[in-house]
Coordinates of C-alpha atoms in Angstrom, one line a residue:
X15 CA 101.3 142.5 186.2
X16 CA 103.4 141.8 189.5
X17 CA 103.4 144.5 192.4
X18 CA 106.2 145.5 194.6
X19 CA 106.0 147.7 197.7
X20 CA 108.7 149.8 199.3
X21 CA 108.7 151.9 202.2
X22 CA 109.1 155.7 201.9
X23 CA 112.9 156.5 202.7
X24 CA 114.4 153.3 201.4
X25 CA 117.2 154.1 199.4
X26 CA 119.1 151.2 197.7
X27 CA 117.9 148.9 200.1
X28 CA 119.3 150.9 203.2
X29 CA 115.9 151.7 205.2
X30 CA 115.6 155.3 206.9
X31 CA 114.0 155.8 210.2
X32 CA 110.4 156.8 209.4
X33 CA 108.8 160.1 210.8
X34 CA 105.3 161.2 211.2
X35 CA 105.2 162.7 208.5
X36 CA 106.4 159.7 206.1
X37 CA 104.0 157.2 204.8
X38 CA 104.8 153.9 203.0
X39 CA 104.5 154.8 199.0
X40 CA 103.1 152.0 196.7
X41 CA 105.4 151.2 193.7
X42 CA 103.7 148.9 190.9
X43 CA 106.0 147.2 188.6
X44 CA 104.7 146.5 184.9
X45 CA 106.1 143.6 183.6
X46 CA 104.6 144.8 180.1
X47 CA 106.6 147.6 180.0
X48 CA 110.2 147.0 180.8
X49 CA 111.7 149.3 183.2
X50 CA 108.2 150.7 183.8
X51 CA 107.5 151.5 187.9
X52 CA 104.7 153.5 188.8
X53 CA 104.4 155.2 192.0
X54 CA 100.9 155.6 193.6
X55 CA 100.6 158.6 195.9
X56 CA 97.4 156.9 197.4
X57 CA 99.3 154.7 199.7
X58 CA 96.5 154.6 202.1
X59 CA 94.6 152.0 200.0
X60 CA 97.0 149.2 200.8
X61 CA 98.3 150.2 204.3
X62 CA 94.8 151.3 205.7
X63 CA 92.3 149.1 204.1
X64 CA 93.8 145.8 202.5
X65 CA 95.9 145.2 205.6
X66 CA 93.6 146.0 208.4
X67 CA 90.6 144.6 206.8
X68 CA 92.0 141.2 205.8
X69 CA 93.4 140.8 209.1
X70 CA 97.4 141.2 207.8
X71 CA 99.9 142.4 209.9
X72 CA 102.1 145.3 208.9
X73 CA 105.7 144.3 209.4
X74 CA 108.2 147.1 210.6
X75 CA 111.7 146.7 209.8
X76 CA 114.3 149.3 210.9
X77 CA 111.4 151.7 210.3
X78 CA 110.3 150.4 207.3
X79 CA 106.6 149.3 206.8
X80 CA 105.8 146.7 204.1
X81 CA 102.2 146.1 203.3
X82 CA 102.2 142.1 202.9
X83 CA 99.1 142.0 200.7
X84 CA 98.8 142.4 196.8
X85 CA 97.8 145.5 194.7
X86 CA 94.7 146.9 193.8
X87 CA 93.2 145.6 190.8
X88 CA 89.6 146.3 188.9
X89 CA 89.9 143.0 187.4
X90 CA 89.1 141.4 190.8
X91 CA 85.7 143.1 190.5
X92 CA 84.7 140.4 187.6
X93 CA 86.1 137.4 189.5
X94 CA 89.0 136.0 191.6
X95 CA 87.6 137.9 194.9
X96 CA 84.2 137.8 196.4
X97 CA 83.8 139.9 199.5
X98 CA 80.9 138.3 200.8
X99 CA 82.9 134.8 201.5
X100 CA 85.5 137.0 203.4
X101 CA 83.1 138.7 206.2
X102 CA 83.6 137.3 209.5
X103 CA 80.4 138.8 211.3
X104 CA 80.3 137.3 214.8
X105 CA 76.2 137.5 214.7
X106 CA 74.8 138.0 211.3
X107 CA 71.4 139.4 210.6
X108 CA 69.0 137.5 208.7
X109 CA 66.8 139.4 206.0
X110 CA 64.4 139.8 207.9
X111 CA 66.4 141.2 210.8
X112 CA 67.9 143.7 208.7
X113 CA 64.5 144.8 207.3
X114 CA 63.4 145.2 211.0
X115 CA 66.2 147.3 211.6
X116 CA 66.2 149.3 208.5
X117 CA 62.5 150.2 209.4
X118 CA 63.6 151.0 213.0
X119 CA 66.4 153.2 211.7
X120 CA 64.2 155.1 209.3
X121 CA 61.0 155.5 211.2
X122 CA 61.9 158.2 213.7
X123 CA 60.9 161.1 215.3
X124 CA 60.5 162.7 211.9
X125 CA 57.8 160.7 211.1
X126 CA 55.7 162.9 213.6
X127 CA 56.9 165.9 211.8
X128 CA 55.4 165.0 208.7
X129 CA 52.0 166.5 208.9
X130 CA 54.1 169.6 209.3
X131 CA 56.1 168.9 205.9
X132 CA 52.7 168.5 204.2
X133 CA 51.6 172.1 205.5
X134 CA 54.3 173.6 203.7
X135 CA 53.6 171.9 200.5
X136 CA 49.7 171.4 200.2
X137 CA 48.0 167.8 200.4
X138 CA 48.6 166.8 196.7
X139 CA 52.0 168.2 195.9
X140 CA 53.1 167.0 199.5
X141 CA 52.0 163.6 198.5
X142 CA 53.8 163.6 194.9
X143 CA 57.1 165.2 196.3
X144 CA 57.0 162.6 199.2
X145 CA 57.2 160.0 196.5
X146 CA 59.8 161.8 194.3
X147 CA 62.0 162.1 197.5
X148 CA 61.6 158.5 198.9
X149 CA 62.5 157.3 195.5
X150 CA 65.4 159.4 194.9
X151 CA 66.7 158.7 198.6
X152 CA 66.4 155.0 197.9
X153 CA 67.9 155.0 194.7
X154 CA 71.1 156.9 196.3
X155 CA 71.3 154.3 198.9
X156 CA 71.1 151.3 196.1
X157 CA 73.9 153.2 194.1
X158 CA 76.0 153.5 197.5
X159 CA 75.9 150.0 198.5
X160 CA 76.7 148.8 194.8
X161 CA 79.7 151.0 194.7
X162 CA 80.7 149.7 198.1
X163 CA 80.7 146.2 196.6
X164 CA 82.6 146.9 193.3
X165 CA 85.2 148.7 195.7
X166 CA 85.2 145.8 197.9
X167 CA 86.1 143.7 195.0
X168 CA 88.4 146.1 193.4
X169 CA 90.2 146.5 196.6
X170 CA 89.7 142.9 197.8
X171 CA 88.5 143.6 201.2
X172 CA 85.5 142.3 202.9
X173 CA 83.4 145.4 204.1
X174 CA 83.7 149.0 203.9
X175 CA 82.0 151.8 206.3
X176 CA 80.3 154.9 204.8
X177 CA 83.4 157.2 205.6
X178 CA 85.4 154.1 204.1
X179 CA 83.2 153.9 200.9
X180 CA 83.6 157.8 200.2
X181 CA 87.7 157.5 200.9
X182 CA 88.4 154.4 199.0
X183 CA 86.3 155.5 196.0
X184 CA 88.7 158.8 195.3
X185 CA 91.7 156.5 196.2
X186 CA 91.1 153.8 193.8
X187 CA 89.7 155.8 191.1
X188 CA 91.3 157.8 188.6
X189 CA 94.5 159.6 189.7
X190 CA 93.1 163.1 189.4
X191 CA 90.7 162.4 192.0
X192 CA 93.2 160.9 194.7
X193 CA 93.9 163.9 196.4
X194 CA 89.9 164.6 197.4
X195 CA 89.7 161.2 199.2
X196 CA 90.8 162.8 202.6
X197 CA 88.5 165.5 201.8
X198 CA 85.6 163.5 201.3
X199 CA 86.3 161.0 204.2
X200 CA 86.1 164.4 206.4
X201 CA 83.1 165.5 205.1
X202 CA 81.0 162.7 205.7
X203 CA 82.3 162.1 209.2
X204 CA 81.5 166.0 209.9
X205 CA 77.9 165.7 208.2
X206 CA 77.3 162.6 210.0
X207 CA 78.3 164.2 213.5
X208 CA 76.2 167.5 212.7
X209 CA 73.2 165.4 211.3
X210 CA 73.4 163.2 214.5
X211 CA 74.1 166.1 217.3
X212 CA 71.1 168.2 215.4
X213 CA 68.9 165.2 216.0
X214 CA 69.8 165.3 219.4
X215 CA 69.1 169.2 220.1
X216 CA 65.5 168.2 218.1
X217 CA 65.0 165.4 220.6
X218 CA 65.7 167.9 223.5
X219 CA 63.3 170.3 222.4
X220 CA 60.4 167.5 221.4
X221 CA 61.1 166.3 224.9
X222 CA 60.6 169.4 226.5
X223 CA 57.7 170.6 224.4
X224 CA 55.5 167.4 225.4
X225 CA 56.4 167.6 229.1
X226 CA 55.5 171.2 229.1
X227 CA 51.9 170.7 227.9
X228 CA 51.2 168.1 230.2
X229 CA 52.9 170.2 233.0
X230 CA 50.5 173.4 232.0
X231 CA 47.4 171.4 232.0
X232 CA 47.7 169.7 235.4
X233 CA 50.8 171.3 237.4
X234 CA 52.0 174.9 236.5
X235 CA 53.0 177.0 233.0
X236 CA 56.5 177.3 232.7
X237 CA 58.7 178.7 229.6
X238 CA 59.8 175.4 227.3
X239 CA 63.5 176.5 228.1
X240 CA 63.3 175.8 232.0
X241 CA 62.1 172.2 231.0
X242 CA 65.2 171.6 228.9
X243 CA 67.3 173.2 231.8
X244 CA 65.8 170.7 234.3
X245 CA 66.5 167.9 231.8
X246 CA 70.3 168.7 231.6
X247 CA 71.6 166.7 234.6
X248 CA 69.5 163.5 233.7
X249 CA 70.7 163.7 230.1
X250 CA 74.3 164.3 231.4
X251 CA 74.0 161.0 233.6
X252 CA 72.4 159.0 230.9
X253 CA 75.3 159.8 228.3
X254 CA 78.4 159.0 231.1
X255 CA 77.2 155.2 230.0
X256 CA 80.2 154.4 227.6
X257 CA 79.2 151.0 226.7
X258 CA 76.7 150.4 223.7
X259 CA 75.5 147.2 225.3
X260 CA 74.1 149.0 228.5
X261 CA 72.2 151.1 226.3
X262 CA 70.2 148.0 224.7
X263 CA 67.4 147.8 227.4
X264 CA 66.7 151.6 227.1
X265 CA 66.3 151.2 223.5
X266 CA 63.8 148.2 223.6
X267 CA 61.7 150.5 226.3
X268 CA 61.7 153.2 223.9
X269 CA 60.7 151.0 221.1
X270 CA 57.8 149.6 222.9
X271 CA 56.8 153.2 224.0
X272 CA 56.8 154.5 220.6
X273 CA 54.6 151.5 219.4
X274 CA 52.0 152.4 222.1
X275 CA 52.1 156.1 221.4
X276 CA 51.8 155.8 217.3
X277 CA 48.7 153.5 218.1
X278 CA 46.8 156.3 220.2
X279 CA 48.0 159.1 217.8
X280 CA 46.3 157.2 214.5
X281 CA 43.5 156.5 216.7
X282 CA 43.1 160.3 217.5
X283 CA 44.0 161.3 213.6
X284 CA 41.5 159.2 211.9
X285 CA 38.3 160.3 213.9
X286 CA 36.4 162.7 212.2
X287 CA 38.7 163.3 209.3
X288 CA 37.6 166.6 207.8
X289 CA 36.9 166.9 203.8
X290 CA 39.8 167.3 201.6
X291 CA 38.7 170.6 200.4
X292 CA 39.6 172.2 203.9
X293 CA 43.3 172.3 203.0
X294 CA 45.1 173.6 200.3
X295 CA 46.4 171.1 197.5
X296 CA 49.5 173.2 196.9
X297 CA 51.1 175.9 198.7
X298 CA 53.3 178.9 197.5
X299 CA 56.8 177.8 196.2
X300 CA 58.5 179.8 198.8
X301 CA 57.6 177.4 201.4
X302 CA 58.5 174.2 199.6
X303 CA 62.3 174.4 201.0
X304 CA 61.0 173.8 204.2
X305 CA 59.0 170.9 203.0
X306 CA 62.0 169.1 201.3
X307 CA 64.3 169.7 204.7
X308 CA 61.6 168.4 206.9
X309 CA 60.9 165.1 204.2
X310 CA 64.5 164.3 203.8
X311 CA 65.0 164.7 207.6
X312 CA 62.4 162.3 208.0
X313 CA 63.0 159.7 205.1
X314 CA 66.9 159.7 205.0
X315 CA 68.4 156.6 207.0
X316 CA 71.6 156.8 205.4
X317 CA 73.5 156.6 208.2
X318 CA 72.1 153.1 209.2
X319 CA 72.8 151.5 205.6
X320 CA 76.5 150.6 205.4
X321 CA 76.4 149.1 209.2
X322 CA 73.3 146.9 208.4
X323 CA 74.4 145.7 205.0
X324 CA 77.9 144.7 206.5
X325 CA 76.2 142.9 209.1
X326 CA 74.0 140.7 206.8
X327 CA 74.1 137.0 206.6
X328 CA 73.1 137.3 202.7
X329 CA 74.2 140.7 201.9
X330 CA 73.4 140.0 198.2
X331 CA 70.0 140.4 199.1
X332 CA 69.9 144.1 200.3
X333 CA 69.8 145.7 197.1
X334 CA 68.1 144.3 193.9
X335 CA 64.6 143.7 192.6
X336 CA 62.8 142.9 195.1
X337 CA 65.2 143.3 198.1
X338 CA 65.5 144.2 201.6
X339 CA 65.8 147.9 200.9
X340 CA 63.1 148.2 198.4
X341 CA 60.6 146.4 200.5
X342 CA 61.5 148.5 203.4
X343 CA 61.8 151.6 202.0
X344 CA 58.3 151.1 199.9
X345 CA 57.0 150.7 203.5
X346 CA 58.6 153.7 205.1
X347 CA 57.3 156.1 202.3
X348 CA 53.7 154.8 202.6
X349 CA 53.8 155.0 206.3
X350 CA 55.3 158.6 206.2
X351 CA 52.6 159.7 203.3
X352 CA 49.7 158.5 205.4
X353 CA 51.1 160.2 208.9
X354 CA 51.7 163.4 206.8
X355 CA 48.3 163.3 204.6
X356 CA 45.8 162.6 207.4
X357 CA 47.7 164.3 210.0
X358 CA 47.7 167.8 207.7
X359 CA 44.2 167.1 206.9
X360 CA 43.0 166.7 210.5
X361 CA 44.7 169.9 211.8
X362 CA 45.1 172.0 208.7
X363 CA 47.2 175.4 209.5
X364 CA 47.4 174.7 213.2
X365 CA 49.7 171.5 212.3
X366 CA 52.4 171.6 214.9
X367 CA 56.0 170.5 214.7
X368 CA 55.2 167.2 216.2
X369 CA 51.8 165.7 215.8
X370 CA 51.7 164.6 219.4
X371 CA 51.6 168.5 220.1
X372 CA 48.1 168.6 218.5
X373 CA 46.5 166.2 220.6
X374 CA 43.9 167.2 222.7
X375 CA 45.1 168.9 225.9
X376 CA 42.1 167.9 228.3
X377 CA 42.3 164.3 227.6
X378 CA 44.3 162.0 229.7
X379 CA 44.8 159.3 227.0
X380 CA 46.4 162.0 225.0
X381 CA 48.3 163.3 227.8
X382 CA 49.9 160.1 228.4
X383 CA 50.9 159.8 224.6
X384 CA 52.8 162.9 225.3
X385 CA 54.4 161.5 228.5
X386 CA 55.4 158.0 226.8
X387 CA 56.6 159.7 223.5
X388 CA 58.6 162.2 225.6
X389 CA 60.1 159.2 227.8
X390 CA 61.0 157.3 224.6
X391 CA 62.8 160.2 223.0
X392 CA 64.6 160.9 225.9
X393 CA 66.0 157.4 226.1
X394 CA 66.7 157.4 222.5
X395 CA 69.2 160.5 222.9
X396 CA 72.0 158.5 224.2
X397 CA 71.8 155.8 221.1
X398 CA 71.7 158.8 218.8
X399 CA 74.5 160.6 220.6
X400 CA 76.8 157.6 220.6
X401 CA 78.0 158.0 216.8
X402 CA 79.0 161.4 216.7
X403 CA 80.8 161.1 220.1
X404 CA 82.6 158.3 218.6
X405 CA 83.5 160.2 215.6
X406 CA 84.8 163.1 217.8
X407 CA 86.5 161.1 220.4
X408 CA 88.5 159.0 217.8
X409 CA 89.9 162.4 216.1
X410 CA 90.6 163.9 219.5
X411 CA 91.8 161.4 222.0
X412 CA 95.5 161.1 221.0
X413 CA 95.6 164.8 222.3
X414 CA 94.6 163.1 225.9
X415 CA 96.9 160.4 226.5
X416 CA 97.6 161.3 230.2
X417 CA 94.3 160.7 231.6
X418 CA 92.2 159.3 228.8
X419 CA 89.0 158.3 230.7
X420 CA 88.6 161.4 232.7
X421 CA 88.8 163.5 229.1
X422 CA 86.3 161.0 227.5
X423 CA 83.8 162.3 230.2
X424 CA 84.5 165.7 230.1
X425 CA 84.0 165.6 226.2
X426 CA 80.8 163.7 226.7
X427 CA 79.4 166.4 229.5
X428 CA 80.6 169.2 227.3
X429 CA 78.6 167.9 224.0
X430 CA 75.7 167.2 226.0
X431 CA 75.5 170.8 227.3
X432 CA 76.0 172.2 223.9
X433 CA 73.2 170.4 222.4
X434 CA 71.1 171.5 225.4
X435 CA 72.1 175.3 224.8
X436 CA 71.6 175.2 221.2
X437 CA 68.1 173.6 222.0
X438 CA 67.4 176.5 224.3
X439 CA 68.4 178.6 221.4
X440 CA 66.2 177.5 219.2
X441 CA 63.1 176.2 220.8
X442 CA 60.8 175.4 217.6
X443 CA 61.2 172.2 216.1
X444 CA 60.0 172.8 212.6
X445 CA 63.3 175.0 211.5
X446 CA 65.4 173.2 213.3
X447 CA 64.3 169.9 211.6
X448 CA 64.4 171.6 208.4
X449 CA 67.7 172.7 209.0
X450 CA 69.4 169.7 209.5
X451 CA 67.5 167.8 207.0
X452 CA 68.6 170.2 204.6
X453 CA 72.3 170.7 205.5
X454 CA 73.2 167.2 206.3
X455 CA 71.1 164.8 204.7
X456 CA 70.8 166.3 201.2
X457 CA 74.7 166.0 201.1
X458 CA 74.9 162.6 202.6
X459 CA 71.8 161.2 201.2
X460 CA 71.9 163.0 197.8
X461 CA 75.2 164.5 196.7
X462 CA 77.8 162.2 198.1
X463 CA 76.4 158.6 196.9
X464 CA 76.1 160.2 193.4
X465 CA 79.7 161.7 193.7
X466 CA 81.1 158.1 194.6
X467 CA 79.1 156.5 191.8
X468 CA 80.5 158.7 189.4
X469 CA 84.3 158.4 190.5
X470 CA 83.9 154.5 191.0
X471 CA 82.3 154.0 187.5
X472 CA 84.6 156.6 185.6
X473 CA 87.1 154.2 184.4
X474 CA 85.3 150.8 184.7
X475 CA 82.3 150.4 183.2
X476 CA 82.5 154.2 182.3
X477 CA 80.2 156.7 181.9
X478 CA 77.9 154.6 179.4
X479 CA 76.7 155.8 175.9
X480 CA 75.9 159.5 175.9
X481 CA 77.7 159.9 179.0
X482 CA 74.2 158.8 180.6
X483 CA 75.7 157.7 184.0
X484 CA 77.5 161.4 184.1
X485 CA 74.2 163.4 183.2
X486 CA 72.3 161.4 185.7
X487 CA 74.6 161.6 188.9
X488 CA 75.0 165.4 188.0
X489 CA 71.0 165.7 188.0
X490 CA 70.8 164.2 191.4
X491 CA 73.8 166.3 192.5
X492 CA 72.1 169.4 191.3
X493 CA 68.7 168.3 192.9
X494 CA 70.6 168.0 196.3
X495 CA 72.6 171.2 196.1
X496 CA 69.1 173.1 195.2
X497 CA 67.4 171.4 198.2
X498 CA 70.4 172.1 200.6
X499 CA 71.0 175.8 199.6
X500 CA 67.3 176.8 199.8
X501 CA 66.4 174.6 202.5
X502 CA 69.1 175.8 204.6
X503 CA 68.3 179.6 203.5
X504 CA 64.5 179.4 204.7
X505 CA 65.5 177.3 207.7
X506 CA 67.8 180.0 209.1
X507 CA 65.3 182.8 208.2
X508 CA 62.7 181.1 210.2
X509 CA 65.1 180.5 213.0
X510 CA 66.4 184.2 213.0
X511 CA 62.8 185.5 212.9
X512 CA 62.2 183.2 215.9
X513 CA 65.1 184.3 218.1
X514 CA 64.1 187.8 217.5
X515 CA 61.0 187.0 218.9

């Protein structure tokens, strides 16, 4: 089969001036069918991904746009193109470095909320459910990365980002799915933005509550909302730093402080652990959605997966058995289960949204943990804020061509102020964490990877005997939808109750 490309508007060899509404259309000539020319409306496949990813320029002649690359072919999946051989990463990471980054990306502030998750599930049910959610989340990451590899071979591009995978899966799939490509790309960026900005709100609450406990003990008592307002100027100044390189030292300091804090926290938790008979083994079912939202918020590191895999020296080692992903996620699930189990066992129904808030208020060592963890999370805010800001700025900067730097700073300030105002409106960690986890991570971590796997494999290798691939993905999608709906409903009800109080 040979492939020919013509620009939209070229008639009888006379190119017309392209307009903002006209895009290149890919035409494909099948030599096996004389005179058969198929027009592929999914023209963005070639123009956007193949040209840019392979470093091939787009030649413009009198308004015509001609991509100088060959068409997509599913035959490339089975030989002829290996995306790993074409990746040009300036500083590729080793398996061990990727493993450490995976742990860092997954072991966030969510681990401190796991005792609260267990309080909403019960001791035994919490252990079992955490293991199940961890397995399902890991499996969904696996099929997402595997789909990315298939699409890279099919499209003959070296690497794809998360939103790219979602868009290309539908563009390169059956024609009936092409029209959903833009929608799913937009959904990925939207939910990533909501998730990460939601995490920023959680960080504000987290820092303010820890500082409040220390100040209440040694200085004076103030409403937690005042501490959030006092933090606002400092948060704004931190987020006026535009270069990610200059944020790296803050990340190093934060990691060092978190390590110290977790060590001291474990020391307190493992002292005089009560009997397992002092806490319920399973709670009422209506509390389970709150557990689901909190657990998936803690366990799901879907946002860091594609950047990590794309920057590996040996990306073949990321998935498989054994693999960087499987070993890393096994350790993450084990750590989260341990913290949740012993934290809930230690503090029972008095468990707070963050386990650091349960530490003794009259001991200097425990109070130092709250200060250090508050500083660490405060320094992490800018890194968490960087990705959603980039997504929003890339989608809006074309509107501010006169003074782009000024508008960029104004947008930064506006978004930071919004996160602080949301935190002030909902100064309770539990429901906010559960809401973010249920809404965003159910979609990004469970529903979307299953949809991508289904569309990618629809034609090749197919749905399998008895349509097992279809039923498997539908089961995960239904599990994600159930968790999303019930988790969001329960979290919103809790937030409304607290807001009215």
